[in-house]
mmCIF file of C-alpha atoms in Angstrom:
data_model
loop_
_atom_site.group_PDB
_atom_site.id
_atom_site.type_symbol
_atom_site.label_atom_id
_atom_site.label_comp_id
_atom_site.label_asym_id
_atom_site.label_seq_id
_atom_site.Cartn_x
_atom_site.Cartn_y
_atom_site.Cartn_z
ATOM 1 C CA UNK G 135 0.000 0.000 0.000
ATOM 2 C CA UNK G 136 1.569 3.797 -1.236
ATOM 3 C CA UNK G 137 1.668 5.957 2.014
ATOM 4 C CA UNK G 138 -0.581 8.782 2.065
ATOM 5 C CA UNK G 139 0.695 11.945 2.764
ATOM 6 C CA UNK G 140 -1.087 14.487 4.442
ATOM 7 C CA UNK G 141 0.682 16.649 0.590
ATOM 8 C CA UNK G 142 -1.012 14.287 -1.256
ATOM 9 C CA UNK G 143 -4.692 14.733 0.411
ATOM 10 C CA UNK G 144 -4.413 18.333 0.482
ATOM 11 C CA UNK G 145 -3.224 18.195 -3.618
ATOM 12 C CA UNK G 146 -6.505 15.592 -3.908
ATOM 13 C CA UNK G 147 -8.738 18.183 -2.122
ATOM 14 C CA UNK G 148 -7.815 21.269 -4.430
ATOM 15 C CA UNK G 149 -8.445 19.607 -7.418
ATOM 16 C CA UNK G 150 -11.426 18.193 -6.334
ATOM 17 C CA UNK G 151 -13.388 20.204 -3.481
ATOM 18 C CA UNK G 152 -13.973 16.978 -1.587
ATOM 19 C CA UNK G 153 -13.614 16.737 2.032
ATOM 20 C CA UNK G 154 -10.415 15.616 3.889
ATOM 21 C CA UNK G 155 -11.732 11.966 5.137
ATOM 22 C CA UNK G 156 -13.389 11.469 1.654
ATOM 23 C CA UNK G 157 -9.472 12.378 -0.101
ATOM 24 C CA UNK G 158 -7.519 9.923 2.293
ATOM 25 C CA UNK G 159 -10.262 6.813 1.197
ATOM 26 C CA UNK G 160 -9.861 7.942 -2.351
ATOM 27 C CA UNK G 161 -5.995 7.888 -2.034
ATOM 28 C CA UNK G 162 -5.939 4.686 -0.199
ATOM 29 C CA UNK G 163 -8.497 2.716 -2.689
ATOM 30 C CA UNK G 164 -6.386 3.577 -5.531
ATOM 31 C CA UNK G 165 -2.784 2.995 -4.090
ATOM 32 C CA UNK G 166 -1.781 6.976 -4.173
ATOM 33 C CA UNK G 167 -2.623 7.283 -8.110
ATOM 34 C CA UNK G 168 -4.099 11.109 -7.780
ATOM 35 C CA UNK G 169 -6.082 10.739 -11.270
ATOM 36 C CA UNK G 170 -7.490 7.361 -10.661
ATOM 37 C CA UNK G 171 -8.840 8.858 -6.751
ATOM 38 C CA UNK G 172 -10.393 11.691 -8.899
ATOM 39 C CA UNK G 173 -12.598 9.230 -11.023
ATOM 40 C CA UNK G 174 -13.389 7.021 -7.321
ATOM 41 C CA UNK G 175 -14.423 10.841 -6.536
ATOM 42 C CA UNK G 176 -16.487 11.294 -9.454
ATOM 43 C CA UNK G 177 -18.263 7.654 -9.394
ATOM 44 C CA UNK G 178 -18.795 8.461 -6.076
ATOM 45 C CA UNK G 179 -20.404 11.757 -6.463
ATOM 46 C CA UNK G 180 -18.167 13.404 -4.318
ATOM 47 C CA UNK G 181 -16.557 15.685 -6.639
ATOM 48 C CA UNK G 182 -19.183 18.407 -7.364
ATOM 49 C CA UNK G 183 -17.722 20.672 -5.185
ATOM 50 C CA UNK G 184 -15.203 21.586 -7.278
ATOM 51 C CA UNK G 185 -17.655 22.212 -10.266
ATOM 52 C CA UNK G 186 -19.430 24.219 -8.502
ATOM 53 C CA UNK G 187 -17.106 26.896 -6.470
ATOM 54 C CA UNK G 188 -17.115 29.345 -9.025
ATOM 55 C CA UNK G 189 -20.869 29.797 -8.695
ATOM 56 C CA UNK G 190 -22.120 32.843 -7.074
ATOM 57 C CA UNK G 191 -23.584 32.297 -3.734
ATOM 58 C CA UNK G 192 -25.786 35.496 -2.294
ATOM 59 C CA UNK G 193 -28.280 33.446 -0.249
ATOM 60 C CA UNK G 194 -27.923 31.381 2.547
ATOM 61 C CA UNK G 195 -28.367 32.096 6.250
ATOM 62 C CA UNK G 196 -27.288 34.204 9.292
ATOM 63 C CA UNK G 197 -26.171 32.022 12.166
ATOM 64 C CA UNK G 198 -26.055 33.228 15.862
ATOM 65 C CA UNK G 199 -24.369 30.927 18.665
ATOM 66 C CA UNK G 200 -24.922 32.444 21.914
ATOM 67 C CA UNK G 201 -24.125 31.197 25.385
ATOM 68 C CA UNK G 202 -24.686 34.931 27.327
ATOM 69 C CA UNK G 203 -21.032 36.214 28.360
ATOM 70 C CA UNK G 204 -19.855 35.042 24.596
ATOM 71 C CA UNK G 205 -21.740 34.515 21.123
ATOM 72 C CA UNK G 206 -20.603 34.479 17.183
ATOM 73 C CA UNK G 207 -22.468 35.471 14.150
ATOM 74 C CA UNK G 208 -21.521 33.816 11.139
ATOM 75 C CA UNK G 209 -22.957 34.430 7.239
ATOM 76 C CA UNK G 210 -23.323 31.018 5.514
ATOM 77 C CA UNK G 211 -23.962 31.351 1.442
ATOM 78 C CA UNK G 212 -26.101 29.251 -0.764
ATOM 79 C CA UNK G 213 -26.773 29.398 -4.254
ATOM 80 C CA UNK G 214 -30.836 29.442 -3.645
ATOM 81 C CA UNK G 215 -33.035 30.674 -0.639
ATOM 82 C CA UNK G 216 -34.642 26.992 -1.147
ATOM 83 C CA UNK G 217 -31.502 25.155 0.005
ATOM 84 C CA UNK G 218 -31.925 27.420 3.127
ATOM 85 C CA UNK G 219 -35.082 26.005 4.021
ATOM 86 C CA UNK G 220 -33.161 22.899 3.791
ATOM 87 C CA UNK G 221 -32.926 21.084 7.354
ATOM 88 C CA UNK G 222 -29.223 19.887 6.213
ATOM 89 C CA UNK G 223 -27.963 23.413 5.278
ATOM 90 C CA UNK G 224 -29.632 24.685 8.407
ATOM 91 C CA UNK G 225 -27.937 22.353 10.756
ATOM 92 C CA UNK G 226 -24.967 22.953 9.285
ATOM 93 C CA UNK G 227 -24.898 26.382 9.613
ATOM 94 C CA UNK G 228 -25.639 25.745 13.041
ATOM 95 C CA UNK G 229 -22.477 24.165 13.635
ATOM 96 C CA UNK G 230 -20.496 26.404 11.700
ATOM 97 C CA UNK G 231 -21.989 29.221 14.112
ATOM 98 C CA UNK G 232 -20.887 26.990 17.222
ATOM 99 C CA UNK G 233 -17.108 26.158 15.801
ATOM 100 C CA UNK G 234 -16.969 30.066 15.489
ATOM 101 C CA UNK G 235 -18.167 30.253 19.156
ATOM 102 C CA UNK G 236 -15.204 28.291 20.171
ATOM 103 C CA UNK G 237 -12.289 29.269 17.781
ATOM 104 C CA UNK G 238 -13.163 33.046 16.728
ATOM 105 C CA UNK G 239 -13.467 34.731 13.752
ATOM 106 C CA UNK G 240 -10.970 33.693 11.367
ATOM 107 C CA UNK G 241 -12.827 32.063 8.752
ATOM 108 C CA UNK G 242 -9.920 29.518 8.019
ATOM 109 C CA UNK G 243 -9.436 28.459 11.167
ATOM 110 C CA UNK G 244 -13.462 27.706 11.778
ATOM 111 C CA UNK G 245 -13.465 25.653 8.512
ATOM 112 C CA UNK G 246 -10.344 23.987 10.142
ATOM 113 C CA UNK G 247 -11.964 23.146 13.474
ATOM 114 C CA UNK G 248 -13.081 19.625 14.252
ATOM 115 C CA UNK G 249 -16.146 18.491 13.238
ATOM 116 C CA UNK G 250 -17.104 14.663 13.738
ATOM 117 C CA UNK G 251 -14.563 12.979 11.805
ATOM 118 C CA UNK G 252 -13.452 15.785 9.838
ATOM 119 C CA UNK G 253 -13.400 19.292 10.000
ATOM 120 C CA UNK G 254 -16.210 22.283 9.835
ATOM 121 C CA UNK G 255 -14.278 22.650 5.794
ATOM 122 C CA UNK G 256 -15.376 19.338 5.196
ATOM 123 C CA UNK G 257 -18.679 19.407 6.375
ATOM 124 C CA UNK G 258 -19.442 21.951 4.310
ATOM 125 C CA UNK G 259 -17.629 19.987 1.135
ATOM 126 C CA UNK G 260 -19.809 17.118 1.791
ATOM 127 C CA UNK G 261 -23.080 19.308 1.957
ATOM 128 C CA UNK G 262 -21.839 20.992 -1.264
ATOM 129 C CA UNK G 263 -21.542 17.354 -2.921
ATOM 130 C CA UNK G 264 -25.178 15.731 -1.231
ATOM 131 C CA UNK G 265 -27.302 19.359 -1.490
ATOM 132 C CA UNK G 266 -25.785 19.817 -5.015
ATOM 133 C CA UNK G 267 -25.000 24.255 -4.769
ATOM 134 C CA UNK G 268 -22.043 26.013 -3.875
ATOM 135 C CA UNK G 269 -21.780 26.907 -0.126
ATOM 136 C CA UNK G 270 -19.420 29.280 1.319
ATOM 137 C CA UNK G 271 -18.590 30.176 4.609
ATOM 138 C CA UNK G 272 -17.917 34.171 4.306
ATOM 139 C CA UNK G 273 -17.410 36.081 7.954
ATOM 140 C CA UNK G 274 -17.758 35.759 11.674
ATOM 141 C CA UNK G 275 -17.378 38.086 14.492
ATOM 142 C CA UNK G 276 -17.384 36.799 18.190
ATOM 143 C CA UNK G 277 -18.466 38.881 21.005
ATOM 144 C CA UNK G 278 -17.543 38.767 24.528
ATOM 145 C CA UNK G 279 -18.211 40.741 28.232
ATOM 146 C CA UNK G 280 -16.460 39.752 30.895
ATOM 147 C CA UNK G 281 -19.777 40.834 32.869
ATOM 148 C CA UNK G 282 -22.754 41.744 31.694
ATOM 149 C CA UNK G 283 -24.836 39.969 27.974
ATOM 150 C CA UNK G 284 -24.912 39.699 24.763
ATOM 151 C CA UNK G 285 -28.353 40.495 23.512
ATOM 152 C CA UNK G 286 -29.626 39.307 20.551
ATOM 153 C CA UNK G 287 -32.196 39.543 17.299
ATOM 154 C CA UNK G 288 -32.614 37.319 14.196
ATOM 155 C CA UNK G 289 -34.814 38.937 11.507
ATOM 156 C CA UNK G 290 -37.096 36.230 9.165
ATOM 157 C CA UNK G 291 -35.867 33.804 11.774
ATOM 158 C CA UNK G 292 -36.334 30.575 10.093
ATOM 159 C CA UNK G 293 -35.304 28.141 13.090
ATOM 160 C CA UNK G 294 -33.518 28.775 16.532
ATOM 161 C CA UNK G 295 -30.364 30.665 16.212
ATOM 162 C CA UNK G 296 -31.285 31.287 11.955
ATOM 163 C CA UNK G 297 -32.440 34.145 10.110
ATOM 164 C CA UNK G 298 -32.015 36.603 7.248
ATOM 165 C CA UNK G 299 -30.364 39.383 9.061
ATOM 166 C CA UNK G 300 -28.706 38.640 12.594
ATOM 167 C CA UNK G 301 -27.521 41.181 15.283
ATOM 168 C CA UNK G 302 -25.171 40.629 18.599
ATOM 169 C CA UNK G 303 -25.083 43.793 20.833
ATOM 170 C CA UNK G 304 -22.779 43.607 24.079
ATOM 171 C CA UNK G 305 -23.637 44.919 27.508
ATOM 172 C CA UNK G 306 -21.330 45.259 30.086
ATOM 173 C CA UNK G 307 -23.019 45.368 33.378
ATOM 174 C CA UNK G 308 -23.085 43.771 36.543
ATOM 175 C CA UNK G 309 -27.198 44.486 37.151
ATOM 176 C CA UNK G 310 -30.278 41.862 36.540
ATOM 177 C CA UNK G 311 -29.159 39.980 33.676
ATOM 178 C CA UNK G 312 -32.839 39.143 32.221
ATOM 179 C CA UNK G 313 -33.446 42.998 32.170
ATOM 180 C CA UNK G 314 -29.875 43.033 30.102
ATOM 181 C CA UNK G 315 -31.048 40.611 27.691
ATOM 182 C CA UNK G 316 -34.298 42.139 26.994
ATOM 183 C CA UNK G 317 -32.740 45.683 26.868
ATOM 184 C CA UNK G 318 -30.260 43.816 24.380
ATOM 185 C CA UNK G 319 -32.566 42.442 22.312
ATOM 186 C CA UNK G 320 -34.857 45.699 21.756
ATOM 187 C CA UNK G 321 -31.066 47.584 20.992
ATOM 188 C CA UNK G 322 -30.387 44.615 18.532
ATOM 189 C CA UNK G 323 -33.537 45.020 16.774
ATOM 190 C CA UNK G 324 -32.720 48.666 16.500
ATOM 191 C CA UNK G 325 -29.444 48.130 15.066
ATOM 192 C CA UNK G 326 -31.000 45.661 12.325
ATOM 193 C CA UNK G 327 -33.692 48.382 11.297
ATOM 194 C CA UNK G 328 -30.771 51.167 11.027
ATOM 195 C CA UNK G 329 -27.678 49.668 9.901
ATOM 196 C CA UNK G 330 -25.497 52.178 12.021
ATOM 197 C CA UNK G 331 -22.098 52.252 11.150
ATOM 198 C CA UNK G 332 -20.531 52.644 14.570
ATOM 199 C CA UNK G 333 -20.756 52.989 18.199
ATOM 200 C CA UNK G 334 -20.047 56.711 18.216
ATOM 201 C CA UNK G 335 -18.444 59.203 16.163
ATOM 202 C CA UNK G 336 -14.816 57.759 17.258
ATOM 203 C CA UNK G 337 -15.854 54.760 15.906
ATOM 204 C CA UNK G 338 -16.331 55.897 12.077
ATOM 205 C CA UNK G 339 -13.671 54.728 10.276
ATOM 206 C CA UNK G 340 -11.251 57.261 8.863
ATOM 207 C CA UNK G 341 -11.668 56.874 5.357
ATOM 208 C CA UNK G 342 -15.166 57.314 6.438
ATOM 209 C CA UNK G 343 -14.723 60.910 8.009
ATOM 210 C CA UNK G 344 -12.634 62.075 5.812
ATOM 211 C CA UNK G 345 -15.120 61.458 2.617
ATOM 212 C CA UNK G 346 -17.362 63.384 4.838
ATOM 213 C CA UNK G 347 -15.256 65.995 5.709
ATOM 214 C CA UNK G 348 -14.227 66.411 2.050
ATOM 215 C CA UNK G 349 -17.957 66.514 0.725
ATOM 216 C CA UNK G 350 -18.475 69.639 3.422
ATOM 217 C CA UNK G 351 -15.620 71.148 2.144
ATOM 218 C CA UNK G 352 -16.748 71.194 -1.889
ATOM 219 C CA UNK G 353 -20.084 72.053 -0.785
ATOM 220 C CA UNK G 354 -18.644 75.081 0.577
ATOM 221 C CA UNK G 355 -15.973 75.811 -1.693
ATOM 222 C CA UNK G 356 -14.662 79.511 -1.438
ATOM 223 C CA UNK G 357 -15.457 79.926 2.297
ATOM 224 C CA UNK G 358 -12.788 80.680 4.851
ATOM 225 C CA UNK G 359 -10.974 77.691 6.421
ATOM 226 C CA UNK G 360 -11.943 78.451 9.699
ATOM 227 C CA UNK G 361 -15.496 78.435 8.754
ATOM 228 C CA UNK G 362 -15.758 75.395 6.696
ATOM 229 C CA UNK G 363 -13.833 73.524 9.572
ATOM 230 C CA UNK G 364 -16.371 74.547 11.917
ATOM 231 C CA UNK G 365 -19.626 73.516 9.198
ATOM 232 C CA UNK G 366 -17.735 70.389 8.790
ATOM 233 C CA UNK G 367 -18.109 69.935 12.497
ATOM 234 C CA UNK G 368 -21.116 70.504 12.622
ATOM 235 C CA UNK G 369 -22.089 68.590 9.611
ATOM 236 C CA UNK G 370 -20.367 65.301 11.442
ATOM 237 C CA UNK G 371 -22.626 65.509 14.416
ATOM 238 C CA UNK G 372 -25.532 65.311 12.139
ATOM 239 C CA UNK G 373 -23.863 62.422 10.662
ATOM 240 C CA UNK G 374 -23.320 60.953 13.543
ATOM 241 C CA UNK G 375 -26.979 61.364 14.745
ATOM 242 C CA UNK G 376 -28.134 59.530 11.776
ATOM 243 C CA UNK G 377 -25.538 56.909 11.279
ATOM 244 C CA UNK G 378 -23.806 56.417 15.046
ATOM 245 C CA UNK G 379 -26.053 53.516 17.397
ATOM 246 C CA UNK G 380 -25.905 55.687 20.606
ATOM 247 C CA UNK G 381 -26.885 59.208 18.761
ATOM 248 C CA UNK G 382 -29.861 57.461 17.029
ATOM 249 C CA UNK G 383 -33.299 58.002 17.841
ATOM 250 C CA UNK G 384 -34.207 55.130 19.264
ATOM 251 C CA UNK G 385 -36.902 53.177 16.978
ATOM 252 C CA UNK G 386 -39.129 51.925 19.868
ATOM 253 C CA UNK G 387 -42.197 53.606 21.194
ATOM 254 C CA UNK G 388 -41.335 53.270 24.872
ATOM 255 C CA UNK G 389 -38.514 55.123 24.019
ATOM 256 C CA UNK G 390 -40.198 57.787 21.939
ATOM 257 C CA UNK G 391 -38.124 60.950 21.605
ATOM 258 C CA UNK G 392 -34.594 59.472 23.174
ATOM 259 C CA UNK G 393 -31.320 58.448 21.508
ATOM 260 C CA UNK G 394 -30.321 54.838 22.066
ATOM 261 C CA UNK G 395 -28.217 56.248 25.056
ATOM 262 C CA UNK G 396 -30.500 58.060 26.530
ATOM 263 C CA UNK G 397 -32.475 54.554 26.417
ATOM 264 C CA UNK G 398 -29.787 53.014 27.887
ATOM 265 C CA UNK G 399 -29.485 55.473 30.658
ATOM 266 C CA UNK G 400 -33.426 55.353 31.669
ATOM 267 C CA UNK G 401 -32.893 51.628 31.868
ATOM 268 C CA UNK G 402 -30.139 51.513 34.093
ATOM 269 C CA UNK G 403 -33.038 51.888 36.964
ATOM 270 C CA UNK G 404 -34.578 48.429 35.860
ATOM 271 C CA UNK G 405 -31.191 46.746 35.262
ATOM 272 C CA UNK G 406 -29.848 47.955 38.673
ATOM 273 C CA UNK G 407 -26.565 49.081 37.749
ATOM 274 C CA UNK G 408 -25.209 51.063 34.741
ATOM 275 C CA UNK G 409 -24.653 50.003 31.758
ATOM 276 C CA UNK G 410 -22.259 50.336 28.855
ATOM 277 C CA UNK G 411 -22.924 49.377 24.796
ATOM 278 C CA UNK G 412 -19.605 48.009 24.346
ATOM 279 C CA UNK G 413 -20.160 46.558 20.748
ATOM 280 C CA UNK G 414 -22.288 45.510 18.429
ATOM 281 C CA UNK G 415 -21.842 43.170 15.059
ATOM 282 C CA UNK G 416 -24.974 43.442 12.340
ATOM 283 C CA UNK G 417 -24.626 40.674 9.415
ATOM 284 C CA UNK G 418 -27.383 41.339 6.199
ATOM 285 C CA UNK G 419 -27.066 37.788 4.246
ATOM 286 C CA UNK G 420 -25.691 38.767 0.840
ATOM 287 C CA UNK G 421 -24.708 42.697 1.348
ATOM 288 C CA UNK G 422 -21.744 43.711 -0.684
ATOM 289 C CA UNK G 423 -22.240 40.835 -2.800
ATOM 290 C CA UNK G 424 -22.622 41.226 -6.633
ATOM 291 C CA UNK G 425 -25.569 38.537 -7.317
ATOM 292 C CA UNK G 426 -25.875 37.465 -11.389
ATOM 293 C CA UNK G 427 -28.676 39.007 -12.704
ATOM 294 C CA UNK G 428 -30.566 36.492 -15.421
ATOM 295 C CA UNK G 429 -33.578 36.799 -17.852
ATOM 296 C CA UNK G 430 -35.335 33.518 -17.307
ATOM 297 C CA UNK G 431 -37.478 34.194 -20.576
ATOM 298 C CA UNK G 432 -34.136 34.721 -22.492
ATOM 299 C CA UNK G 433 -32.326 31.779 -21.461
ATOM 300 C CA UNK G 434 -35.347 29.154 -21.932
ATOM 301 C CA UNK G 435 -35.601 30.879 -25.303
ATOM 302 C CA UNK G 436 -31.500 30.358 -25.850
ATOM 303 C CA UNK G 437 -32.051 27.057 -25.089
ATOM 304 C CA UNK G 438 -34.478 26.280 -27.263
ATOM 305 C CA UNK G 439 -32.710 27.585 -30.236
ATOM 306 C CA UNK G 440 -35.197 30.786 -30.384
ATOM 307 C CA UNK G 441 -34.552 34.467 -30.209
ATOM 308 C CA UNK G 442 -36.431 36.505 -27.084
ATOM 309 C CA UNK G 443 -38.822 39.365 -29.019
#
């Protein structure tokens, strides 16, 4: 029998998309010949993978592990919104959420961690071959407190811990934690209604301010310096009130009238103790990705051998 290097099964695996464990049979059923594992592959139907990577994927599901102190949020792609009403792709994604829980946010490393007798990169290999549509795992983010929650919200939840657009929010505090986790949850749902793009105004990423700074400035070509410094501070605290979580408005009635940390503040009374936003992490499934736009009318009609009127 040819020894199987771990070389050889990673070689097998790029050229095929299969999983790890499914590689090392190949290799070992056909003596170490690379081209003859390919074909067991194929026969096997193990193989698709491959075929199918280059395939956009823009649907899928948000995943949300959450064990109070510490929770992920991971974005798992599909092809189709059907395959994410599938109860495989669904518990996968579930255990993709949990691998993030324990190993973080690098995406490599997750698809690295153990799963059964592979790894979370096989599992999703193998779901890619039996489900037949590429699957990709795209981003995490793990939140932690050392005391206090981390609150919670899944919009078109389609299972425990699934939905369309997930939020994490972390409060530190050492008050009543079910009165954290339902203030949590009501400043998750706000951040999945408003997209904010920070904390605060320190938050904003640079490049951020300084498109903002530079659109004040044209706008007000010709003026003195001094003056168009001061408008463009003045235009950033408008910005921030529209775009920063804790200058919001906040979008619940019982908190008519107040930004989010004014909220925060009134609540402190219920929680028993103050309490700080620390973080937050907001995943959309498929923002930023370009999806393939197709005319079904125009490709039956292609295939067919017919022109489209």
């Amino acid at each position: 029998m040819a020894n199987i290097t771990a070389a050889m099964v990673k070689d097998l695996r790029e050229k095929t998309g299969a999983g790890m464990m499914d590689c090392k049979a190949a290799l070992n059923e056909t003596n170490g010949d690379i081209e003859a594992a390919i074909d067991w592959l194929r026969k096997k139907g193990l193989s698709k993978a491959a075929k199918k990577s280059g395939r956009i994927a823009a649907e899928g599901l948000i995943g949300i592990w959450n064990e109070g102190v510490k929770a992920a949020i991971v974005e798992v792609n599909s092809e189709t919104d059907f395959v994410a009403r599938n109860d495989h792709f669904q518990g996968l994604v579930k255990m993709v959420a949990h691998a993030a829980w324990k190993t973080g946010e690098d995406v490599e490393a997750i698809k690295a961690a153990k799963a059964g007798d592979g790894t979370i990169g096989d599992a999703i290999a193998s779901a890619i071959a039996t489900i037949g549509e590429n699957m990709t795992l795209r981003r995490a983010r793990v939140l932690t407190v050392a005391d206090g929650v981390i609150g919670a919200y899944l919009h078109n939840a389609v299972g425990e811990g699934l939905g369309k657009i997930g939020v994490l929010v972390a409060l530190e505090s050492s008050g009543d934690k079910t009165q954290l986790q339902a203030l949590g949850r009501l400043i998750a749902m706000h951040v999945a209604a408003t997209n904010p793009v920070a904390l605060d105004l320190a938050g904003v990423p640079a490049d951020v301010v300084a498109r903002e700074k530079a659109i004040l400035a044209e706008k007000n070509a010709g003026k003195p310096a001094h003056v168009i410094e001061k408008i463009a501070e003045s235009g950033l605290k408008s910005f921030a009130k529209e775009n920063c979580l804790l200058e919001q408005v906040s979008i619940h009635a019982e908190h008519a009238g107040k930004t989010v940390a004014q909220a925060v503040k009134e609540s402190e009374g219920k929680v028993g103790s103050s309490v700080k936003v620390a973080s937050f992490a907001r995943f959309a499934l498929g923002e930023g990705i370009e999806k393939e736009e197709t005319d079904f009318a125009a490709e039956v009609a292609q295939q067919a051998g017919l022109k489209k009127d």
